[in-house]
PDB file of C-alpha atoms in Angstrom:
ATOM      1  CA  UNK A 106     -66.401 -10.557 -28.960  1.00 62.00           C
ATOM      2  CA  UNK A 107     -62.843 -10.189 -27.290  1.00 81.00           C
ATOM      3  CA  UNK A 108     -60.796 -10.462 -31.016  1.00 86.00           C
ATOM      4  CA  UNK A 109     -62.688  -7.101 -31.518  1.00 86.00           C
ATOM      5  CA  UNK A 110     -60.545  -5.969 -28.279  1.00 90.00           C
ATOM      6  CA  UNK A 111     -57.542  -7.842 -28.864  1.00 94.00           C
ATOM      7  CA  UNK A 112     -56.674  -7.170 -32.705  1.00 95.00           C
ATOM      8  CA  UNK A 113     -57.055  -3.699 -32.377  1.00 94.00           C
ATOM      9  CA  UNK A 114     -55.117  -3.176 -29.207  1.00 95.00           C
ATOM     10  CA  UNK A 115     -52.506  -5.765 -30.320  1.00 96.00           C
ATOM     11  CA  UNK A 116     -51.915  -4.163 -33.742  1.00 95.00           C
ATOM     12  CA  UNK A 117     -51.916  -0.271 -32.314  1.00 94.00           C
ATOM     13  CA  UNK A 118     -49.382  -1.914 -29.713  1.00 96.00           C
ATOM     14  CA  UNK A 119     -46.898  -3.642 -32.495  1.00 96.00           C
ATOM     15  CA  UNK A 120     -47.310  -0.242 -35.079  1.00 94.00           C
ATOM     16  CA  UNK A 121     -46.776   1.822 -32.368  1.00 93.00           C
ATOM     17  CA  UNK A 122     -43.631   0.453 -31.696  1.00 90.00           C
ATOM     18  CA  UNK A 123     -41.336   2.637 -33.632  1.00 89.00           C
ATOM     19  CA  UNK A 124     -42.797   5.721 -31.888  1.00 89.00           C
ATOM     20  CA  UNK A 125     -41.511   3.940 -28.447  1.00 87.00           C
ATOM     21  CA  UNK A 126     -38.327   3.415 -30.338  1.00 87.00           C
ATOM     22  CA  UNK A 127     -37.586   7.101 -29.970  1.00 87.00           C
ATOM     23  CA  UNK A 128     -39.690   7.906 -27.416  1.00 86.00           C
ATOM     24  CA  UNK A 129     -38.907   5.652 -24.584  1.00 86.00           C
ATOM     25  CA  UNK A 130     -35.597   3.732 -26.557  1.00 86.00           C
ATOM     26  CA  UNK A 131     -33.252   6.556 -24.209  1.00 88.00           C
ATOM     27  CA  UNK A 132     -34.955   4.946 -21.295  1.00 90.00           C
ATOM     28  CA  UNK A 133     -34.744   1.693 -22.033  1.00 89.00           C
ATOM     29  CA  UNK A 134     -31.335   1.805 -23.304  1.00 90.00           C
ATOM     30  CA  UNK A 135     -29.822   3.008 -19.769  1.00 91.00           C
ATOM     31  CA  UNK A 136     -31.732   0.579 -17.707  1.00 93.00           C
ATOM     32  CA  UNK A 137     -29.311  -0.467 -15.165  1.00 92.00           C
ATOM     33  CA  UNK A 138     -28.933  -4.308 -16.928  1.00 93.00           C
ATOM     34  CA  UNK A 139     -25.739  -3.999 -19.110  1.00 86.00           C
ATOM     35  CA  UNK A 140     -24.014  -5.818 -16.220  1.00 89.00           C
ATOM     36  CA  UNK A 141     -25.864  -9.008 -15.546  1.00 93.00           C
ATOM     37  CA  UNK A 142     -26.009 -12.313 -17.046  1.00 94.00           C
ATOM     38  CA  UNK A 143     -28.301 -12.951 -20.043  1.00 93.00           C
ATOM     39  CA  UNK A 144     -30.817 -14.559 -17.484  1.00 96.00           C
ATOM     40  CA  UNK A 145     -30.652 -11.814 -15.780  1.00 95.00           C
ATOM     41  CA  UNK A 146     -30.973  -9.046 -18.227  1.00 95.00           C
ATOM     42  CA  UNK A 147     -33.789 -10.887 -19.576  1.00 95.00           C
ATOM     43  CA  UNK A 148     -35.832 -10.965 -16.154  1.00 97.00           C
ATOM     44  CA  UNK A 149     -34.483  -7.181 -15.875  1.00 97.00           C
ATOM     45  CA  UNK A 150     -35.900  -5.676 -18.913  1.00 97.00           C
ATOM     46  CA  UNK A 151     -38.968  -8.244 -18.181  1.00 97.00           C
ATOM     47  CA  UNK A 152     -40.009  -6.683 -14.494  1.00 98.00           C
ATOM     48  CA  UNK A 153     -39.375  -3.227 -16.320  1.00 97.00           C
ATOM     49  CA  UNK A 154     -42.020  -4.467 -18.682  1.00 97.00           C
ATOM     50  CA  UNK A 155     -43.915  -5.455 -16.551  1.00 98.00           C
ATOM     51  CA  UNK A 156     -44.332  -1.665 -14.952  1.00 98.00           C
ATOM     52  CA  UNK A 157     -44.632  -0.338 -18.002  1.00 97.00           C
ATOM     53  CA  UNK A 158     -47.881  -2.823 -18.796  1.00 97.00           C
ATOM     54  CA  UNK A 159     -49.103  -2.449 -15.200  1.00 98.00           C
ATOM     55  CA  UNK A 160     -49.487   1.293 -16.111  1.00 98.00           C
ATOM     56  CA  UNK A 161     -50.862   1.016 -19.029  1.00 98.00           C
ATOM     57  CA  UNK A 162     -53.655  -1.661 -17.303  1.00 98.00           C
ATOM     58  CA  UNK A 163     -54.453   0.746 -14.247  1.00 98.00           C
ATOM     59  CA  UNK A 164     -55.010   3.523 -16.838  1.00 97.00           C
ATOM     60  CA  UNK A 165     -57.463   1.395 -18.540  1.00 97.00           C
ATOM     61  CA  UNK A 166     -59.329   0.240 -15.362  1.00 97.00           C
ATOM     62  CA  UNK A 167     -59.444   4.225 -14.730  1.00 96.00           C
ATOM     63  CA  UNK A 168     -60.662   4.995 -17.967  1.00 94.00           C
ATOM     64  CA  UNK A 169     -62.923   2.130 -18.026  1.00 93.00           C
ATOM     65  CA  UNK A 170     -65.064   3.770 -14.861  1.00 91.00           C
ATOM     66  CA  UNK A 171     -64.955   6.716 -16.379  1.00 88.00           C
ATOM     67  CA  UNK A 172     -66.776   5.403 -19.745  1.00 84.00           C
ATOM     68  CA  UNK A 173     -68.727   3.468 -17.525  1.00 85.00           C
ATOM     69  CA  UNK A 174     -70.018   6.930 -16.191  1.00 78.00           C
ATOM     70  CA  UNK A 175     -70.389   8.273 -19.831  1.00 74.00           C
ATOM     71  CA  UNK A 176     -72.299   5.277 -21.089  1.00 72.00           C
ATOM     72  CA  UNK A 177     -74.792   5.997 -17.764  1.00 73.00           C
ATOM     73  CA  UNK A 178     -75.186   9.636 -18.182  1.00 76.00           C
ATOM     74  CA  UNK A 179     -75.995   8.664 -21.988  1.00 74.00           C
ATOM     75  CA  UNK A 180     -73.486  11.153 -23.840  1.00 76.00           C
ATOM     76  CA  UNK A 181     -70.208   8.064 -24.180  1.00 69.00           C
ATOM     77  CA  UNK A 182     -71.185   8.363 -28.438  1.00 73.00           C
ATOM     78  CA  UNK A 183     -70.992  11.920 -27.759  1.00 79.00           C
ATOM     79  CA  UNK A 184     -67.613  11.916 -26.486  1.00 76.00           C
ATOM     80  CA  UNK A 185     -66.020   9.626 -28.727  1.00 74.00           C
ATOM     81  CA  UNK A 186     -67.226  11.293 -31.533  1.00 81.00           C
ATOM     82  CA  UNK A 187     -66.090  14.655 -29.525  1.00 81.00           C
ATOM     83  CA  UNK A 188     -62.364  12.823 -28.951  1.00 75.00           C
ATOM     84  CA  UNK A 189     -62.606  11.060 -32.622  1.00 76.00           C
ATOM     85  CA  UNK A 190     -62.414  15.311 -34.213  1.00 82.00           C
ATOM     86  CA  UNK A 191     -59.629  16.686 -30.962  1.00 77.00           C
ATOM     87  CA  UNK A 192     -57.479  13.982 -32.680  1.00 73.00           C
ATOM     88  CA  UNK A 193     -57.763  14.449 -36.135  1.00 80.00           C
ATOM     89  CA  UNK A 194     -57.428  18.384 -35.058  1.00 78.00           C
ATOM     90  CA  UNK A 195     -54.490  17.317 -33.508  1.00 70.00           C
ATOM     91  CA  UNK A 196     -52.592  15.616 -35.979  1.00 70.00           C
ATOM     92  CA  UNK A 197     -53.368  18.248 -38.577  1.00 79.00           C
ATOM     93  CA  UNK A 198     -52.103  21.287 -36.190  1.00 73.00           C
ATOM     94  CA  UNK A 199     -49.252  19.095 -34.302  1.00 66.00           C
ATOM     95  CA  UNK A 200     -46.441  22.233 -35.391  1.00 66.00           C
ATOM     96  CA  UNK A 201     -48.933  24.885 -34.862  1.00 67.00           C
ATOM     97  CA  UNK A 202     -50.048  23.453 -31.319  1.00 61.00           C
ATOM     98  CA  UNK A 203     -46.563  23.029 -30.144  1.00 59.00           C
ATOM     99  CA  UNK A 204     -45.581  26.389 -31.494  1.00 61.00           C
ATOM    100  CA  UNK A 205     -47.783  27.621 -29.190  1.00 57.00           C
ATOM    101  CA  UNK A 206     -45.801  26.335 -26.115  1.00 58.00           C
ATOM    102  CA  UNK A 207     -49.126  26.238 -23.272  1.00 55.00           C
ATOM    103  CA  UNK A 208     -48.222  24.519 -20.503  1.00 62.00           C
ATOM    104  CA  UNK A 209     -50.225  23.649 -17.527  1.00 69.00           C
ATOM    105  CA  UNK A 210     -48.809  24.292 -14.113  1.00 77.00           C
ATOM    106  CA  UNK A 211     -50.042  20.869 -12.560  1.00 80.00           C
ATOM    107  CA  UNK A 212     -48.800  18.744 -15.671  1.00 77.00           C
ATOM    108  CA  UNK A 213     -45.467  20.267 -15.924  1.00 80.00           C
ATOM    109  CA  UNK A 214     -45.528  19.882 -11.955  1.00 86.00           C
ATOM    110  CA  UNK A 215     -46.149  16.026 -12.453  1.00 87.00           C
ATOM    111  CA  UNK A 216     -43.936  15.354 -15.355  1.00 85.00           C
ATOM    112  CA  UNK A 217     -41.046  17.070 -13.049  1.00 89.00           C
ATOM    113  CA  UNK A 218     -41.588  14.428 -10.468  1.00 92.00           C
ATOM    114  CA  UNK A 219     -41.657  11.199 -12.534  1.00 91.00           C
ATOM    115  CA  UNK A 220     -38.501  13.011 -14.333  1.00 90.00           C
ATOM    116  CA  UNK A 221     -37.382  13.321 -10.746  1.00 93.00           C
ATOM    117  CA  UNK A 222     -38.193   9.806  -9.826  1.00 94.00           C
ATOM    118  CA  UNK A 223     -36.854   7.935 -12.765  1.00 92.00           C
ATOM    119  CA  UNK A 224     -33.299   9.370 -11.959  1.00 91.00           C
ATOM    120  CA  UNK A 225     -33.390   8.224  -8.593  1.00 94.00           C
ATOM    121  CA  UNK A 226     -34.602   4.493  -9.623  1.00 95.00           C
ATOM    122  CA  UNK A 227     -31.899   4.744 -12.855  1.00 93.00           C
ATOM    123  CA  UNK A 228     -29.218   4.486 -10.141  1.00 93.00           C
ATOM    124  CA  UNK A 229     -30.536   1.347  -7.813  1.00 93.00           C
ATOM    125  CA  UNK A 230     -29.778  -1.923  -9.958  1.00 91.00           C
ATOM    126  CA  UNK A 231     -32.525  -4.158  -8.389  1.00 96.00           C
ATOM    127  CA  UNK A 232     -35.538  -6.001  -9.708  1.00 97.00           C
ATOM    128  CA  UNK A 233     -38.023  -3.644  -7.981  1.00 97.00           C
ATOM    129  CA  UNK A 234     -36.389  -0.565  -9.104  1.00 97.00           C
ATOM    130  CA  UNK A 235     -36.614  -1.940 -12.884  1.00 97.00           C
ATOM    131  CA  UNK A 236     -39.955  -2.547 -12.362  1.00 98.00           C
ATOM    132  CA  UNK A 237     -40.807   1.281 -10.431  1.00 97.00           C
ATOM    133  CA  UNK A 238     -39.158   2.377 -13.697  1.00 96.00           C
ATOM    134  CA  UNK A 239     -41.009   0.971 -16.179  1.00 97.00           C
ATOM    135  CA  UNK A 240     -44.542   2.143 -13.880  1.00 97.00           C
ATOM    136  CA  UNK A 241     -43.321   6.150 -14.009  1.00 96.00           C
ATOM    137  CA  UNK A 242     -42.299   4.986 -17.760  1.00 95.00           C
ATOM    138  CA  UNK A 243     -46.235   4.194 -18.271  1.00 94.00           C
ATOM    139  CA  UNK A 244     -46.620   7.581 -16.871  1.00 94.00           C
ATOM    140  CA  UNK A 245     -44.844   9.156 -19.063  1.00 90.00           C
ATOM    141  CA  UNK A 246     -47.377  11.583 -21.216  1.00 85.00           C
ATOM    142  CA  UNK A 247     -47.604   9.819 -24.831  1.00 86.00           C
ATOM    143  CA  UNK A 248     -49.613  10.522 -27.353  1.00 83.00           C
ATOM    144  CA  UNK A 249     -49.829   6.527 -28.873  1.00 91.00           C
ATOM    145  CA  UNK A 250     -50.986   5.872 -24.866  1.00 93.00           C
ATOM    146  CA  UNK A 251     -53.591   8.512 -25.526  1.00 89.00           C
ATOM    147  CA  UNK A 252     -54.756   6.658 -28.462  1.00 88.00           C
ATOM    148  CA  UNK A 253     -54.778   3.533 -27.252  1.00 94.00           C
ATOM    149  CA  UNK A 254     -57.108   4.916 -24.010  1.00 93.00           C
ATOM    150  CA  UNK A 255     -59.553   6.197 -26.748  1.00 88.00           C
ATOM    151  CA  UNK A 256     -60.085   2.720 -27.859  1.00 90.00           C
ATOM    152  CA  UNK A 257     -60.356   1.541 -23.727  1.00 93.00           C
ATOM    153  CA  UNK A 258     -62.583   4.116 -23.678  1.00 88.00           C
ATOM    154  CA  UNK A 259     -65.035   2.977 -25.861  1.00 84.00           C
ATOM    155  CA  UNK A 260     -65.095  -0.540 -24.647  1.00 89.00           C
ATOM    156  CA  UNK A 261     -68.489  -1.916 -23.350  1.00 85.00           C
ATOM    157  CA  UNK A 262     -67.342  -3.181 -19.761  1.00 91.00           C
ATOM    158  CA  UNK A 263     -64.585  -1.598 -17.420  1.00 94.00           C
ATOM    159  CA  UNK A 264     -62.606  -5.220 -17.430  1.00 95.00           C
ATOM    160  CA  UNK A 265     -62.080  -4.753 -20.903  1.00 95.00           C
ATOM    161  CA  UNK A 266     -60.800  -0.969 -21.117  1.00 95.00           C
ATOM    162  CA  UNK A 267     -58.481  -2.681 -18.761  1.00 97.00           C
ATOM    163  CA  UNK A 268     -57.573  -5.659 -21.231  1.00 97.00           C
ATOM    164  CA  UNK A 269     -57.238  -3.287 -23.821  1.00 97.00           C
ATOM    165  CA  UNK A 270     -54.706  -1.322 -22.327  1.00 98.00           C
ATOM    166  CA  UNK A 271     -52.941  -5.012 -21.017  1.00 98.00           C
ATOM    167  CA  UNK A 272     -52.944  -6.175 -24.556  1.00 98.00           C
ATOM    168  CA  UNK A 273     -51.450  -2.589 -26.254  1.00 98.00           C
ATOM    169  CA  UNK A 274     -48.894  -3.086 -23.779  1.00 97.00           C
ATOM    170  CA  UNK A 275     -48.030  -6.481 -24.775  1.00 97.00           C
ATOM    171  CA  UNK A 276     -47.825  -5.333 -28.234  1.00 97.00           C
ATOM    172  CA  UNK A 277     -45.455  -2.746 -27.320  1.00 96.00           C
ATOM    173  CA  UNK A 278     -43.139  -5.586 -25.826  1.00 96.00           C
ATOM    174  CA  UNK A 279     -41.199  -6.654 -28.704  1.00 96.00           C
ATOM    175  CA  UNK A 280     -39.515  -3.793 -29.255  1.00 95.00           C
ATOM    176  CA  UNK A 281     -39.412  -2.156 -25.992  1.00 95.00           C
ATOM    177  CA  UNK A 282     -37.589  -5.689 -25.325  1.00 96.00           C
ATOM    178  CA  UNK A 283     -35.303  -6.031 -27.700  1.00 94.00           C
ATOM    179  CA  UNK A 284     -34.031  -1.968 -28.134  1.00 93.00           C
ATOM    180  CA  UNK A 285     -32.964  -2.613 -24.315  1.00 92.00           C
ATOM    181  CA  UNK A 286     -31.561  -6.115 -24.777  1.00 92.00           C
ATOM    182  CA  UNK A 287     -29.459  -5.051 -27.603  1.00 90.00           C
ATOM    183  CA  UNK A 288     -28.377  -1.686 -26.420  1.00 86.00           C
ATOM    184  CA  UNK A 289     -26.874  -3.405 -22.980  1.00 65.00           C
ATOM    185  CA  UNK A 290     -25.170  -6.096 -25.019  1.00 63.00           C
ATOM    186  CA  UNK A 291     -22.408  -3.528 -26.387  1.00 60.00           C
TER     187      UNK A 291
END
């Protein structure tokens, strides 16, 4: 049943909110909309929703072929329960893992260019370049987005590890919304 899908994602979306605050708030409060009209700064910050959602949907569709493989090689309750212990691991050794500073060439590679390409589209004022910055934003490694592709993972049907993702997204909205709208209104 699709409230199964949609509470879940929906509430992890809203709760995770305050981790976006200060995770992606110094993005969103220096997107290029401080100088249009309220119209406009609300179909600004929208389009740059909009890439950050479109992100977060493609990620799911991804994800969603990939359980899709898991549930056909037999070994998807395997892997959840597998991913179910890494995060509780995780969240009891946060410190310890970070103090241990490994970094992988090709992620530190990839995080350089979106770092790279969010400074070029920070300076172009235009709908499309909103909307390119809120797609690297989904990009963006995040451990809440990690979460939330646990749960696409473990949906029955590809469609709906993409509708999970759509809907965590759209939970995300209110906040990611207003932190911009307020920040370019002083």
């Amino acid at each position: 049943m699709l409230l199964t899908l949609i509470i879940p994602a929906i509430t992890l979306g809203l709760l995770s909110s305050f981790h976006c605050l200060g995770m992606c708030g110094p993005i969103a409060f220096v997107l290029p909309v401080g100088q249009r009209t309220k119209l406009g700064k609300v179909v600004g910050i929208s389009t740059y929703n909009l890439g950050r959602i479109s992100t977060y949907s493609i990620l799911g569709l991804l994800i969603g072929f990939f359980g899709e493989g898991l549930r056909f090689m037999g070994v998807s309750q395997l892997i959840s329960i597998v991913l179910g212990v890494l995060l509780i691991v995780y969240v009891i050794f946060a410190k310890k893992l970070v103090k241990l500073n490994v970094t992988n060439k090709y992620a530190y590679q990839f995080n350089t260019f979106v770092k790279a390409k969010l400074g070029v589209f920070l300076k172009k004022k235009t709908n499309s370049s909103l909307y390119f910055l809120g797609v690297l934003n989904g990009l963006i490694p995040c451990g809440v987005v990690f979460i939330a592709l646990q749960g696409a993972l473990l949906q029955v049907y590809i469609l709906n590890s993409a509708l999970f993702m759509l809907v965590f997204g759209l939970g995300t909205i209110p906040m990611m919304f207003s932190i911009t709208y307020l920040s370019n209104s002083f």
